[in-house]
PDB file of C-alpha atoms and ligand atoms in Angstrom:
ATOM      1  CA  MET Q 741      26.063 -20.057 -19.962  1.00  0.00           C
ATOM      2  CA  ASN Q 742      23.619 -19.715 -17.273  1.00  0.00           C
ATOM      3  CA  SER Q 743      20.691 -21.636 -17.407  1.00  0.00           C
ATOM      4  CA  GLN Q 744      17.705 -19.814 -19.108  1.00  0.00           C
ATOM      5  CA  PRO Q 745      14.305 -19.429 -17.302  1.00  0.00           C
ATOM      6  CA  LYS Q 746      11.265 -20.848 -19.022  1.00  0.00           C
ATOM      7  CA  LEU Q 747       8.998 -18.454 -20.877  1.00  0.00           C
ATOM      8  CA  HIS Q 748       5.537 -18.856 -22.346  1.00  0.00           C
ATOM      9  CA  ILE Q 749       3.579 -16.312 -24.269  1.00  0.00           C
ATOM     10  CA  LEU Q 750       0.870 -14.484 -22.616  1.00  0.00           C
ATOM     11  CA  PHE Q 751       0.117 -11.998 -25.186  1.00  0.00           C
ATOM     12  CA  THR Q 752       1.150 -12.423 -28.907  1.00  0.00           C
ATOM     13  CA  SER Q 753       2.380  -9.395 -30.985  1.00  0.00           C
ATOM     14  CA  GLU Q 754      -1.095  -9.452 -32.978  1.00  0.00           C
ATOM     15  CA  GLU Q 755      -2.828  -9.093 -29.706  1.00  0.00           C
ATOM     16  CA  ILE Q 756      -0.488  -6.172 -28.548  1.00  0.00           C
ATOM     17  CA  GLU Q 757      -0.855  -4.644 -31.998  1.00  0.00           C
ATOM     18  CA  ALA Q 758      -4.816  -4.691 -31.699  1.00  0.00           C
ATOM     19  CA  LYS Q 759      -4.502  -3.302 -28.042  1.00  0.00           C
ATOM     20  CA  VAL Q 760      -2.193  -0.607 -28.795  1.00  0.00           C
ATOM     21  CA  LYS Q 761      -4.502   0.323 -31.741  1.00  0.00           C
ATOM     22  CA  THR Q 762      -7.524   0.653 -29.263  1.00  0.00           C
ATOM     23  CA  LEU Q 763      -5.753   2.856 -26.909  1.00  0.00           C
ATOM     24  CA  ALA Q 764      -4.567   5.005 -29.713  1.00  0.00           C
ATOM     25  CA  GLY Q 765      -8.160   5.517 -30.715  1.00  0.00           C
ATOM     26  CA  GLU Q 766      -8.953   6.471 -27.290  1.00  0.00           C
ATOM     27  CA  ILE Q 767      -6.206   8.884 -26.813  1.00  0.00           C
ATOM     28  CA  ARG Q 768      -6.848  10.490 -30.220  1.00  0.00           C
ATOM     29  CA  ARG Q 769     -10.448  11.115 -29.198  1.00  0.00           C
ATOM     30  CA  ASP Q 770      -9.569  12.740 -25.960  1.00  0.00           C
ATOM     31  CA  TYR Q 771      -6.342  14.677 -27.007  1.00  0.00           C
ATOM     32  CA  GLN Q 772      -6.435  15.444 -30.649  1.00  0.00           C
ATOM     33  CA  ASP Q 773      -7.081  19.327 -30.026  1.00  0.00           C
ATOM     34  CA  LYS Q 774      -4.733  19.519 -27.033  1.00  0.00           C
ATOM     35  CA  HIS Q 775      -1.333  19.475 -28.292  1.00  0.00           C
ATOM     36  CA  PRO Q 776      -0.283  17.011 -25.414  1.00  0.00           C
ATOM     37  CA  LEU Q 777       3.066  16.063 -24.071  1.00  0.00           C
ATOM     38  CA  LEU Q 778       3.684  12.428 -23.876  1.00  0.00           C
ATOM     39  CA  ILE Q 779       6.064  11.381 -21.262  1.00  0.00           C
ATOM     40  CA  GLY Q 780       7.567   7.821 -21.682  1.00  0.00           C
ATOM     41  CA  VAL Q 781       9.009   6.301 -18.625  1.00  0.00           C
ATOM     42  CA  LEU Q 782      12.229   4.733 -19.706  1.00  0.00           C
ATOM     43  CA  LYS Q 783      13.470   2.030 -20.330  1.00  0.00           C
ATOM     44  CA  GLY Q 784      10.351  -0.368 -20.425  1.00  0.00           C
ATOM     45  CA  SER Q 785       8.054   1.869 -22.212  1.00  0.00           C
ATOM     46  CA  PHE Q 786      10.278   2.586 -25.270  1.00  0.00           C
ATOM     47  CA  MET Q 787       8.494  -0.065 -27.701  1.00  0.00           C
ATOM     48  CA  PHE Q 788       5.148   0.673 -26.467  1.00  0.00           C
ATOM     49  CA  MET Q 789       5.658   4.528 -26.921  1.00  0.00           C
ATOM     50  CA  ALA Q 790       7.078   4.171 -30.535  1.00  0.00           C
ATOM     51  CA  ASP Q 791       4.259   1.825 -31.492  1.00  0.00           C
ATOM     52  CA  LEU Q 792       1.467   4.122 -29.986  1.00  0.00           C
ATOM     53  CA  ILE Q 793       2.845   7.259 -31.356  1.00  0.00           C
ATOM     54  CA  ARG Q 794       2.838   6.135 -34.733  1.00  0.00           C
ATOM     55  CA  LEU Q 795      -0.958   5.735 -34.663  1.00  0.00           C
ATOM     56  CA  LEU Q 796      -1.414   9.320 -33.273  1.00  0.00           C
ATOM     57  CA  ASP Q 797      -1.801  11.400 -36.249  1.00  0.00           C
ATOM     58  CA  PHE Q 798      -2.216  14.723 -34.492  1.00  0.00           C
ATOM     59  CA  PRO Q 799       0.209  17.122 -33.059  1.00  0.00           C
ATOM     60  CA  LEU Q 800       1.883  16.322 -29.835  1.00  0.00           C
ATOM     61  CA  GLU Q 801       5.349  16.313 -28.058  1.00  0.00           C
ATOM     62  CA  VAL Q 802       7.522  13.515 -26.880  1.00  0.00           C
ATOM     63  CA  GLU Q 803       9.525  13.480 -23.757  1.00  0.00           C
ATOM     64  CA  PHE Q 804      11.151  10.749 -21.652  1.00  0.00           C
ATOM     65  CA  ILE Q 805      12.149  10.424 -17.997  1.00  0.00           C
ATOM     66  CA  ARG Q 806      14.209   7.886 -16.368  1.00  0.00           C
ATOM     67  CA  LEU Q 807      13.478   6.675 -12.705  1.00  0.00           C
ATOM     68  CA  SER Q 808      15.225   4.499 -10.487  1.00  0.00           C
ATOM     69  CA  SER Q 809      13.778   2.665  -7.304  1.00  0.00           C
ATOM     70  CA  TYR Q 810      16.910   1.644  -5.611  1.00  0.00           C
ATOM     71  CA  GLY Q 811      17.408  -2.150  -5.449  1.00  0.00           C
ATOM     72  CA  SER Q 812      17.392  -4.913  -8.120  1.00  0.00           C
ATOM     73  CA  GLY Q 813      15.781  -8.022  -9.141  1.00  0.00           C
ATOM     74  CA  ARG Q 814      11.874  -8.158  -9.210  1.00  0.00           C
ATOM     75  CA  GLU Q 815      10.924  -5.926  -6.259  1.00  0.00           C
ATOM     76  CA  SER Q 816      10.967  -2.160  -6.596  1.00  0.00           C
ATOM     77  CA  SER Q 817      11.802  -0.409  -3.283  1.00  0.00           C
ATOM     78  CA  GLY Q 818       9.967   2.490  -1.850  1.00  0.00           C
ATOM     79  CA  LYS Q 819      12.416   4.976  -2.738  1.00  0.00           C
ATOM     80  CA  VAL Q 820      12.043   6.362  -6.210  1.00  0.00           C
ATOM     81  CA  ARG Q 821      14.241   9.114  -7.688  1.00  0.00           C
ATOM     82  CA  VAL Q 822      14.769  10.712 -11.081  1.00  0.00           C
ATOM     83  CA  VAL Q 823      17.802   9.502 -12.888  1.00  0.00           C
ATOM     84  CA  GLN Q 824      17.296  11.396 -16.148  1.00  0.00           C
ATOM     85  CA  GLY Q 825      14.763  14.395 -15.880  1.00  0.00           C
ATOM     86  CA  LEU Q 826      12.603  16.310 -18.209  1.00  0.00           C
ATOM     87  CA  ARG Q 827      13.688  19.265 -20.601  1.00  0.00           C
ATOM     88  CA  SER Q 828      10.275  20.282 -21.478  1.00  0.00           C
ATOM     89  CA  LEU Q 829       8.167  22.727 -19.715  1.00  0.00           C
ATOM     90  CA  ILE Q 830       5.339  21.027 -17.825  1.00  0.00           C
ATOM     91  CA  LYS Q 831       3.491  24.053 -16.400  1.00  0.00           C
ATOM     92  CA  GLY Q 832       0.047  24.330 -18.247  1.00  0.00           C
ATOM     93  CA  ARG Q 833       0.518  21.487 -20.449  1.00  0.00           C
ATOM     94  CA  ASP Q 834      -1.713  18.486 -20.861  1.00  0.00           C
ATOM     95  CA  ILE Q 835       0.515  15.577 -19.799  1.00  0.00           C
ATOM     96  CA  LEU Q 836       0.038  11.850 -20.709  1.00  0.00           C
ATOM     97  CA  VAL Q 837       2.497   9.552 -18.918  1.00  0.00           C
ATOM     98  CA  ILE Q 838       3.218   6.430 -20.880  1.00  0.00           C
ATOM     99  CA  GLU Q 839       4.137   3.399 -18.718  1.00  0.00           C
ATOM    100  CA  ASP Q 840       4.984  -0.289 -19.452  1.00  0.00           C
ATOM    101  CA  ILE Q 841       3.577  -1.547 -16.204  1.00  0.00           C
ATOM    102  CA  VAL Q 842       1.938  -0.612 -12.931  1.00  0.00           C
ATOM    103  CA  ASP Q 843       3.054  -3.185 -10.132  1.00  0.00           C
ATOM    104  CA  THR Q 844       3.213  -1.915  -6.683  1.00  0.00           C
ATOM    105  CA  GLY Q 845       2.483   1.498  -8.151  1.00  0.00           C
ATOM    106  CA  ARG Q 846       5.265   3.201  -6.136  1.00  0.00           C
ATOM    107  CA  THR Q 847       7.007   4.221  -9.282  1.00  0.00           C
ATOM    108  CA  THR Q 848       3.956   5.482 -11.030  1.00  0.00           C
ATOM    109  CA  GLY Q 849       2.602   7.090  -7.937  1.00  0.00           C
ATOM    110  CA  PHE Q 850       6.046   8.896  -7.472  1.00  0.00           C
ATOM    111  CA  LEU Q 851       6.155  10.362 -10.905  1.00  0.00           C
ATOM    112  CA  LEU Q 852       2.361  11.392 -10.912  1.00  0.00           C
ATOM    113  CA  ASP Q 853       2.941  13.453  -7.904  1.00  0.00           C
ATOM    114  CA  TYR Q 854       6.245  14.803  -8.942  1.00  0.00           C
ATOM    115  CA  LEU Q 855       4.441  16.138 -12.381  1.00  0.00           C
ATOM    116  CA  ARG Q 856       1.432  17.648 -10.523  1.00  0.00           C
ATOM    117  CA  LYS Q 857       3.965  19.811  -8.462  1.00  0.00           C
ATOM    118  CA  LYS Q 858       4.799  21.423 -11.826  1.00  0.00           C
ATOM    119  CA  MET Q 859       1.409  22.888 -12.299  1.00  0.00           C
ATOM    120  CA  PRO Q 860       0.346  21.009 -15.676  1.00  0.00           C
ATOM    121  CA  ALA Q 861      -3.029  21.713 -16.973  1.00  0.00           C
ATOM    122  CA  SER Q 862      -3.661  17.981 -16.611  1.00  0.00           C
ATOM    123  CA  VAL Q 863      -1.904  14.815 -16.057  1.00  0.00           C
ATOM    124  CA  LYS Q 864      -3.197  11.387 -17.160  1.00  0.00           C
ATOM    125  CA  LEU Q 865      -1.789   7.945 -17.177  1.00  0.00           C
ATOM    126  CA  CYS Q 866      -1.651   5.346 -19.999  1.00  0.00           C
ATOM    127  CA  ALA Q 867      -0.225   1.871 -19.054  1.00  0.00           C
ATOM    128  CA  LEU Q 868       0.309  -1.212 -21.335  1.00  0.00           C
ATOM    129  CA  THR Q 869      -0.140  -3.458 -18.316  1.00  0.00           C
ATOM    130  CA  ASP Q 870      -1.345  -3.473 -14.856  1.00  0.00           C
ATOM    131  CA  LYS Q 871      -0.907  -6.030 -12.043  1.00  0.00           C
ATOM    132  CA  PRO Q 872      -3.567  -4.866  -9.375  1.00  0.00           C
ATOM    133  CA  SER Q 873      -2.921  -7.688  -7.041  1.00  0.00           C
ATOM    134  CA  ARG Q 874       0.505  -6.259  -6.220  1.00  0.00           C
ATOM    135  CA  ARG Q 875      -0.645  -2.642  -5.499  1.00  0.00           C
ATOM    136  CA  GLN Q 876       0.879  -0.798  -2.602  1.00  0.00           C
ATOM    137  CA  THR Q 877       0.063   2.778  -3.819  1.00  0.00           C
ATOM    138  CA  PRO Q 878      -3.068   3.678  -5.243  1.00  0.00           C
ATOM    139  CA  VAL Q 879      -2.769   4.698  -9.020  1.00  0.00           C
ATOM    140  CA  THR Q 880      -5.599   5.608 -11.327  1.00  0.00           C
ATOM    141  CA  ILE Q 881      -4.841   4.240 -14.901  1.00  0.00           C
ATOM    142  CA  ASP Q 882      -6.784   6.466 -17.495  1.00  0.00           C
ATOM    143  CA  TYR Q 883      -5.852   4.066 -20.402  1.00  0.00           C
ATOM    144  CA  LEU Q 884      -5.136   0.540 -19.847  1.00  0.00           C
ATOM    145  CA  GLY Q 885      -4.062  -2.222 -22.155  1.00  0.00           C
ATOM    146  CA  PHE Q 886      -3.853  -5.671 -20.254  1.00  0.00           C
ATOM    147  CA  THR Q 887      -4.715  -6.766 -16.690  1.00  0.00           C
ATOM    148  CA  LEU Q 888      -2.049  -9.274 -15.449  1.00  0.00           C
ATOM    149  CA  PRO Q 889      -2.076 -12.022 -13.156  1.00  0.00           C
ATOM    150  CA  ASN Q 890       0.711 -11.930 -10.305  1.00  0.00           C
ATOM    151  CA  LYS Q 891       3.228 -13.137 -12.589  1.00  0.00           C
ATOM    152  CA  PHE Q 892       6.514 -11.607 -13.907  1.00  0.00           C
ATOM    153  CA  ILE Q 893       6.438 -10.740 -17.450  1.00  0.00           C
ATOM    154  CA  VAL Q 894       9.222  -9.800 -20.013  1.00  0.00           C
ATOM    155  CA  GLY Q 895       9.183  -8.692 -23.515  1.00  0.00           C
ATOM    156  CA  TYR Q 896       7.989  -5.847 -25.793  1.00  0.00           C
ATOM    157  CA  GLY Q 897      10.202  -3.556 -23.715  1.00  0.00           C
ATOM    158  CA  LEU Q 898       9.826  -5.110 -20.368  1.00  0.00           C
ATOM    159  CA  ASP Q 899      12.916  -6.854 -18.711  1.00  0.00           C
ATOM    160  CA  TRP Q 900      14.357  -9.182 -16.377  1.00  0.00           C
ATOM    161  CA  ASP Q 901      17.682  -7.835 -15.367  1.00  0.00           C
ATOM    162  CA  GLU Q 902      18.076  -6.148 -18.563  1.00  0.00           C
ATOM    163  CA  LYS Q 903      17.216  -9.213 -20.460  1.00  0.00           C
ATOM    164  CA  PHE Q 904      14.309 -10.149 -22.978  1.00  0.00           C
ATOM    165  CA  ARG Q 905      13.337  -6.441 -23.811  1.00  0.00           C
ATOM    166  CA  TYR Q 906      13.659  -7.384 -27.562  1.00  0.00           C
ATOM    167  CA  LEU Q 907      10.932  -9.844 -27.725  1.00  0.00           C
ATOM    168  CA  PRO Q 908       7.956  -8.838 -29.992  1.00  0.00           C
ATOM    169  CA  ASP Q 909       5.473 -10.456 -27.692  1.00  0.00           C
ATOM    170  CA  ILE Q 910       4.671 -10.574 -23.836  1.00  0.00           C
ATOM    171  CA  ARG Q 911       5.855 -13.714 -22.036  1.00  0.00           C
ATOM    172  CA  VAL Q 912       5.623 -14.937 -18.547  1.00  0.00           C
ATOM    173  CA  ILE Q 913       8.728 -16.268 -16.719  1.00  0.00           C
ATOM    174  CA  GLU Q 914       7.816 -19.616 -15.054  1.00  0.00           C
ATOM    175  CA  GLU Q 915       8.697 -19.876 -11.455  1.00  0.00           C
ATOM    176  CA  GLU Q 916      11.171 -22.652 -10.680  1.00  0.00           C
ATOM    177  CA  GLY Q 917      10.683 -25.130  -7.730  1.00  0.00           C
TER     178      GLY Q 917
HETATM  179  P1  IMP X1247       6.266  -0.446  -9.424  1.00  0.00           P
HETATM  180  O1  IMP X1247       6.321  -1.594  -8.552  1.00  0.00           O
HETATM  181  O2  IMP X1247       4.839  -0.176  -9.839  1.00  0.00           O
HETATM  182  O3  IMP X1247       6.923   0.779  -8.791  1.00  0.00           O
HETATM  183  O4  IMP X1247       7.001  -0.858 -10.650  1.00  0.00           O
HETATM  184  C1  IMP X1247       8.480  -0.607 -11.067  1.00  0.00           C
HETATM  185  C2  IMP X1247       9.142  -1.283 -11.917  1.00  0.00           C
HETATM  186  O5  IMP X1247       9.248  -2.554 -11.862  1.00  0.00           O
HETATM  187  C3  IMP X1247       8.370  -1.068 -13.414  1.00  0.00           C
HETATM  188  O6  IMP X1247       8.495   0.248 -14.211  1.00  0.00           O
HETATM  189  C4  IMP X1247       9.080  -2.217 -14.116  1.00  0.00           C
HETATM  190  O7  IMP X1247      10.145  -1.760 -14.588  1.00  0.00           O
HETATM  191  C5  IMP X1247       9.289  -3.117 -13.064  1.00  0.00           C
HETATM  192  N1  IMP X1247       8.338  -4.207 -13.129  1.00  0.00           N
HETATM  193  C6  IMP X1247       7.390  -4.446 -12.173  1.00  0.00           C
HETATM  194  N2  IMP X1247       6.700  -5.753 -12.619  1.00  0.00           N
HETATM  195  C7  IMP X1247       7.324  -6.245 -13.760  1.00  0.00           C
HETATM  196  C8  IMP X1247       7.197  -7.340 -14.434  1.00  0.00           C
HETATM  197  O8  IMP X1247       6.456  -8.119 -14.462  1.00  0.00           O
HETATM  198  N3  IMP X1247       8.134  -7.459 -15.492  1.00  0.00           N
HETATM  199  C9  IMP X1247       9.110  -6.552 -15.739  1.00  0.00           C
HETATM  200  N4  IMP X1247       9.144  -5.551 -15.248  1.00  0.00           N
HETATM  201  C10 IMP X1247       8.321  -5.206 -14.080  1.00  0.00           C
HETATM  202 MG1   MG X1248      12.673  -2.809 -15.185  1.00  0.00          MG
END
């Protein structure tokens, strides 16, 4: 076995649950009559999306998109592309993008531009977490869960090289050395 990195809990599952409830309340207030299309960005948003949608008791539709920003490890490169696209019509719809994290903002910035070109009625962004100190591309987050320090987090859908997505809480990887 490789040595495991040290993790410590940043947000417990109870804190996440409370935050998701708050976000769901804001989204319900703004979208309950709009029949919005919620677009989850794979893979990281799957757990957040599932918990959030369960709390939205009004008509909506669900989509997923998968993006890749060439390169691996902890840093996203500038070049983003669509790996798995949308099947739903975007034109004229009220779109709410569901993200796990906005880090440099390159991935989300690319996606919002991509969607706006398809002439939706509106596009807004809901992000569970935000690392503003890392921003390279400006992104407006309309519904934000947690603001993060400049640390790498895992759990609740977020991975480190595909590991730790299953954790029910959000943890920080402690830097070594
Ligand atoms: P961007 O830098 O905003 O384009 O973020 C691109 C992607 O990097 C996110 O969608 C995540 O998949 C990943 N990412 C950035 N920061 C973290 C982190 O702290 N933990 C896990 N994944 C991260
Ligand atoms: Mg990732």
